[in-house]
Structure formats: structure tokens, C-alpha cells
Amino acid sequence: MTHTSRLPGFNGRSREDRVAAVRDFAALSDEEARLFANGDALPLEQAQKVIENVLGRYALPFSVATNFRINGRDYLVPMSVEESSIVAAASYAAKLARECGGFQCRSSDPLMIAQVQLLRVPCLEAAWREIEIQRADLVAEANHQFPRMVERGGGVRDVEARVVQAEGGPPMFVVHLIVDVRDAMGANLVNSIAEAMAPRLEVLTGGEARLRILSNLSDRRIARAEVRIKHEVLGSRGLNGREVAVRIAEAHQFAEADPYRACTHNKGIMNGIDPILVATGNDWRAVEAGAHAYAARTGQYGPMSQWWCDEEGDLRGVLELPLALGIVGGITRAHKMARLALKIAGVRTAQELAEVAVASGLASNLAALKALATEGIQRGHMALHARNIAFSVGAATTEIDRVVQEMIDRGNISHAAARDIVEKLKAHAGQKRPDPSPVNQYAMAKVNLFGEHSVDYGKPAIALPVRKALVTILVEDNEYGEILIRSPNELDDEIPVAITRTVLRELGLPEDTALTITGYSSIPVHAQLGSSAAFAVAITRAIAQKYGLDLGPRRVNEVAFEAEKICHGSPSGLDNTVVTYERPVWFLRGGEFEFLSIGANFDLCIAYTGEEAPTIRARERWDAAMKAEPERFEAAIEELAKITEQGREELAAGRLVELGALMTRSHQVFQRLGFSTRRLDELVEAALSGGALGAKLTGEGQGGCIVALAESGKRHAVLGALRAVNPTALFSTEVR
Ligand code: MEV
């Protein structure tokens, strides 16, 4: 499996899909993957030992920000937080950064400061001298008292003295013990050292020890992130990238000049850091205190980050912060979720965790500044917030957009408003008088041109509609009180009934509505031509028409996707998208897609071997093969992804010879991997000898169909050659 944090459309996937992707990425066990759902990461008995007066536990969402690339390595960043948009914003900015090489981070040794306040020191100068003279001895004594810290590679490294004075008060003598705490946050250890060393310091200075505690201004424990964002990736809403870069630099100058703005600027940075601290069980109060003190170290509170434009017009950003984080000790090890978060982050040291956190802070800052300097944050923020609210009141997938839009139009984004809108939609759907006459709808097949396997591994795919293979659906009321399926194709009832129930539920109608669904299909089943998607789309269209619901293609697609899950468990969404929109599509798993432009007309000839290739079985084979021979299969996925990218260019430019050659090349990749069959090879050969410019198996392989490219006017020759091999189904489709 490719170890990439670039997971397009991650938020649009089902939770189960997201868990599966994170599980793969971080090699989680079954038990760890179950933790996400069971909410028992901190048993009650244990919770009672963590703090006092415990009544129960408190839950927060647990999430990962995607797309992070730091020092050349991919990270999924664990986040727990109550504010919507934070995870999306960090992931978005990390994607921009990734396109430009990612974040460069470094960090200093994990040095903490223990402070001992000494009052009434008779001679400050003499005390100072004593500390200088005894420095090595003090270090040795402290290390002697804390041997386990030394065994772990840490220890007291230095001792320093300072004199401080409050206005109008006497001078104070303050000793700093500089402690290397390695992978711990270190508060307990550092406090113990301060207390243990205080009596000796009293003797040395003649003063009276008072406060003995760490300093949260851990300015010896610094993490730093840098990023360069090429102006080409910054363009937004009519502004070119150079303009956006300048606007972000100007936003930074505002924060430099004004503490009111600097404070909010810095809140945007902590948006990317605190959720990691919560998720990994770190002390966020300590980090917050340290970060803001560091931002005021010059005497004026200022922005924690810097942004400017370089000579090429690219945007440069730097963030430097004290980050006292631990990956051992405290709750980080005791809390199962914190342990899981650390495993997902894949960090090997506390310093590495600090580097991830500082990169995430810079990413959050970038996302906020870009939005603020262009369209403002409310648009995206409120839409996302409204979406979350719509989900939380139980709006069906198909209703989400409408509920969000109506809340925005009403200017009232709240649970009450969302509930009201959902109820009205449901009542409206229920009141609709169904059309008593039979309703007829259709949907067409699809064929995969490129990337049908690599799409499951985060790569793009290209698929096209097949206009000559159709499912036609007739929907009528019946007297039997249940859903009945009739079909001359002798379909197994179970799947169409399940599809119909899903569609009814998604449309806000009772799942047991008594309907007779009659389906006629010229799409071979299990042939990888989108038969189930065509059923789902046609049934959705027909039921919507019967109930007078004007869904629009986007909603049809969403409903069909829900129905596809019944047939395929975890579909990519490609089939229902092509079938719904009836246009050539460039698609990424998770639902991102674009319509493709076609530079020259041509025909695709499709022949079915008669060998069934059900998607689930074929996909299992791919997964097993990936596990058995990861390097070989990863290389194949990369090659197929390159073919897909190039295929898009050839399609757009209308270079049919090159396009055909790419199809044949991808067939050869499948042959090499053992995913073709003798019958598929025979059909590919026949198509090529009949004059096709290229041919390949289409779909998961191990059976199913081939697809061949014929120049306009050459279709009959190719179909003739294919017919001679005697396929069980044969048709062609025009692409234009
Ligand atoms: C909101 O959580 C954070 C922002 O206010 C940060 C900023 O203003 O830079 C958007």
C-alpha cells in the first residue's frame, strides 16, 4: 500500500471508509480500529484516577487532517476539537504546501527550564559567583539524584542565574536548571529537580527558596516550520496567485502592527496545534501559555508566524514556537485514544511530534489568512458548520444540500432551524400525491477507460457512458403491500428490493411503500459495465418522478451512491457518477470528479466474454495481491496512474492513435499482473486485428469485458472481428 497522506475526498467518504484508510496508513490492529467507534478509550475506573471528583467522561470528535508532508515524509495528523472547519482548513493548506514540496521543520533538543526563586539573598554578586563556580558540581549532583532520567538519555545540562525585580520591589535571585527531558513533556521531573536542588541553592546563595517550578516559557525547546507556496497554486476567486500572496503578506503586517489582530492571528495558529495536543494527551494549557509568552518576548505581543513574498512572487511562511510535548509519561500512555493518536501520527520522538504540531499550526494559519484575505471565512465556515448541523439532526444525504442552503438563506444556522427544515421536507415528501399511472425511466451503462484499479488506491480514473446499453424501469403502485420486482432478465430480487428501499428512505418516503418495479436491462450483469449503478439511477429517477420530486442530477447521484453501497459494500462512486451525468468523467475515490473534454470523435466497441467478474471478488484479489507483493503492485498502480493522466491529455487533444496505444499498454500491465484471461486476450487481439487503435480489458479483470477504440467509420470492422470470437454481448458507443 502506498504510504500517502493525500486522501482526496476523505471527508466525503463513509466513516467506515475513512477508518479503513487510516488503518491502512498506520497499520492499525483490529482492536485499535474498533476503538474509534466504541468510545471506551478511558474506562470509568481509570478516569477516576486521572482527576478528582469524577462523575463521568467527556467526549470530543476524533479526526485526522490529511495531506501533510513534512521533511519529505507523509503524516496523517490526529486532531480532537469541537470547532468545525479546523480539520478541513489544515488539510486544505497542507495540500497547497504538499504541491510545493511540503513543510520543512526542525526542532531543538527537548530542554526544559526549572526555576528556583530565592529571596533575601544578602549579596547578589557573591551568589552569582558561587553559582558560576559550582555550576558543574550542581549539574552532577542533580543528575546523581535522578539516575533514571540520565539512563533515558536526559539529564540536567546547565545551571544559570538571573536577577529579576518587580516594580518597587526588592531584587530576586532566580536560578534556572536546564533539563533535557527527552521524550517526556517533563513537568513532573523538572518540578522534582527544582524542589530537590532548592536546599543546596539556599546554602550557596544565603537566600530563602520560595517558588520551585518549571517555566512554561520553554524557549530552549523550540520547533520551527517553514513553507514556500508557489504563487501558481494560490489563485482564488478571480484573484491570481501573486495577488493572493501579497494579500497574505499584508495580513501578516496587520498582525505585526496591532496586538488586537496578532491575538486572533495566533488563535488561528493554535487551531492547528491544540487539537493535536488534545488528541495525543498533551498539556495544551502549558503550550498555550508558552506560545503566547514567546509571541511577546520582544516586549510587544506580536504574530507567532511570519509571511512574506519572495522575489519570484511566491509566498514564504515561518513559524517558530516553544513546544513542550511528550510521547511518554502522563496521560499519553494511559489513554488508549492518545496512544492511538500517536501511532497514527507515526512519530518516533517528542521532537518529531513538535515538528508535526508546528507544521499544522503554520498550515492552519495559512488557510485562515488565505480565506480572510480573499473571500472572507464566513462563506466556507458557515457552509461547513451548517452541513455538520444538518447531518447531526439526521437529514438524509439527499437533503443535506437543501437544508444547508435554506439555513443560509434564512440567516439562521442552528439545530432548531435544521430540524424545522428537515421536518418540512419530510412532510412535503409524505404529502406528495404519487402519480397513479406507471412511470418509466432509464439509465445507461458505463465503461472504464483508465484507472479502474488504481482509483481504489487514491489515483484518478476515467470512465465514459455507454449509450446503447440501458436499464429501463417501470414503477407502478401495487395492491400487495410490499415491493415487488418483475424482470424478464430474471434478476435476483434481493438487490433491486434493497436498492428500492434505500432510494425510498433517502427520498424521505416510507421504505415499505407498495411498488412494483419492472426492470428491463441490456447491460450484462457482473460484467463491470455499471449494471447496478444503472438500476440505482433509473429506480431513483422513476420514484422521484412518481412522487413529483425534482431532484436534479447531484441528488440523483447521491441517492444512487447510497444504493450502490448495498451492492458493493464500499464503492468508489465512479459508476453512479458516470451513469447519472451521462458524460465522460475524471474521477477520484471519495467523489471528486470533473467532466472531460473530448478533442476528436471516436467509437468504443465493447465485447463481453461471458465470464462474470463481480466487483467485490475482484477487489479482494487486488487487495490480497497488494499485500503479497506490495512493491510489484505499487509500481503497477503508479504506472496505471501515469497512463490515466496521459490518457486525459490525449483525449482532450483528440490524439486517438496515442490514446489507443495507452489502452493497449494498460492491458499489458494487467496481463503481466495475471488479471487478464485467455478469453479477454483473444478479444483484445481480435479488436486490434480488426483495426482498433487500442484495446484493453475493462473493469476489475478476471473476466468481464474488453473495450476497443475505433476511429469514426471503422467501428464495423472492429465489431466484425470481435463477433468472430463469439462474445456473449457486443455493442458500441459513440464518444463525442
Ligand atoms: C477562527 O477559529 C480563527 C481565525 O479567526 C484566525 C484568523 O483570524 O487568522 C479565522
Coordinates of N, CA and C and ligand atoms in Angstrom, one line a residue, residues 83 261 264-265 267-268 271 365 368-369 372 377, ligand 1:
E83 N -14.4 22.6 17.2 CA -14.8 23.7 16.2 C -14.7 23.1 14.8
R261 N -5.1 42.3 16.5 CA -5.1 41.4 15.3 C -4.1 40.2 15.6
T264 N -5.7 37.3 17.3 CA -6.6 36.4 16.5 C -5.8 35.6 15.5
H265 N -4.8 36.3 15.0 CA -3.8 35.6 14.0 C -3.3 34.4 14.8
K267 N -4.5 32.8 17.4 CA -5.5 31.8 17.6 C -5.7 30.9 16.4
G268 N -5.6 31.5 15.3 CA -5.6 30.7 14.0 C -4.5 29.7 14.0
N271 N -5.2 26.9 16.4 CA -6.2 26.0 15.9 C -5.6 24.7 15.3
N365 N -2.8 28.5 10.0 CA -2.6 30.0 9.9 C -2.8 30.4 8.4
A368 N -6.4 30.2 7.2 CA -7.2 31.3 7.7 C -6.9 32.6 7.0
L369 N -5.6 32.8 6.8 CA -5.2 34.1 6.1 C -5.6 34.1 4.7
L372 N -9.3 34.8 4.7 CA -9.6 36.2 5.2 C -9.2 37.2 4.2
I377 N -13.9 34.4 5.8 CA -14.1 33.0 6.2 C -15.5 32.5 6.4
Ligands
MEV1 C1 -11.0 31.1 13.8 O1 -11.1 29.9 14.6 C2 -9.6 31.5 13.5 C3 -9.4 32.8 12.7 O2 -10.1 33.9 13.4 C4 -7.9 33.1 12.6 C5 -7.5 34.4 12.0 O3 -8.3 35.3 12.1 O4 -6.4 34.4 11.4 C6 -10.0 32.7 11.4

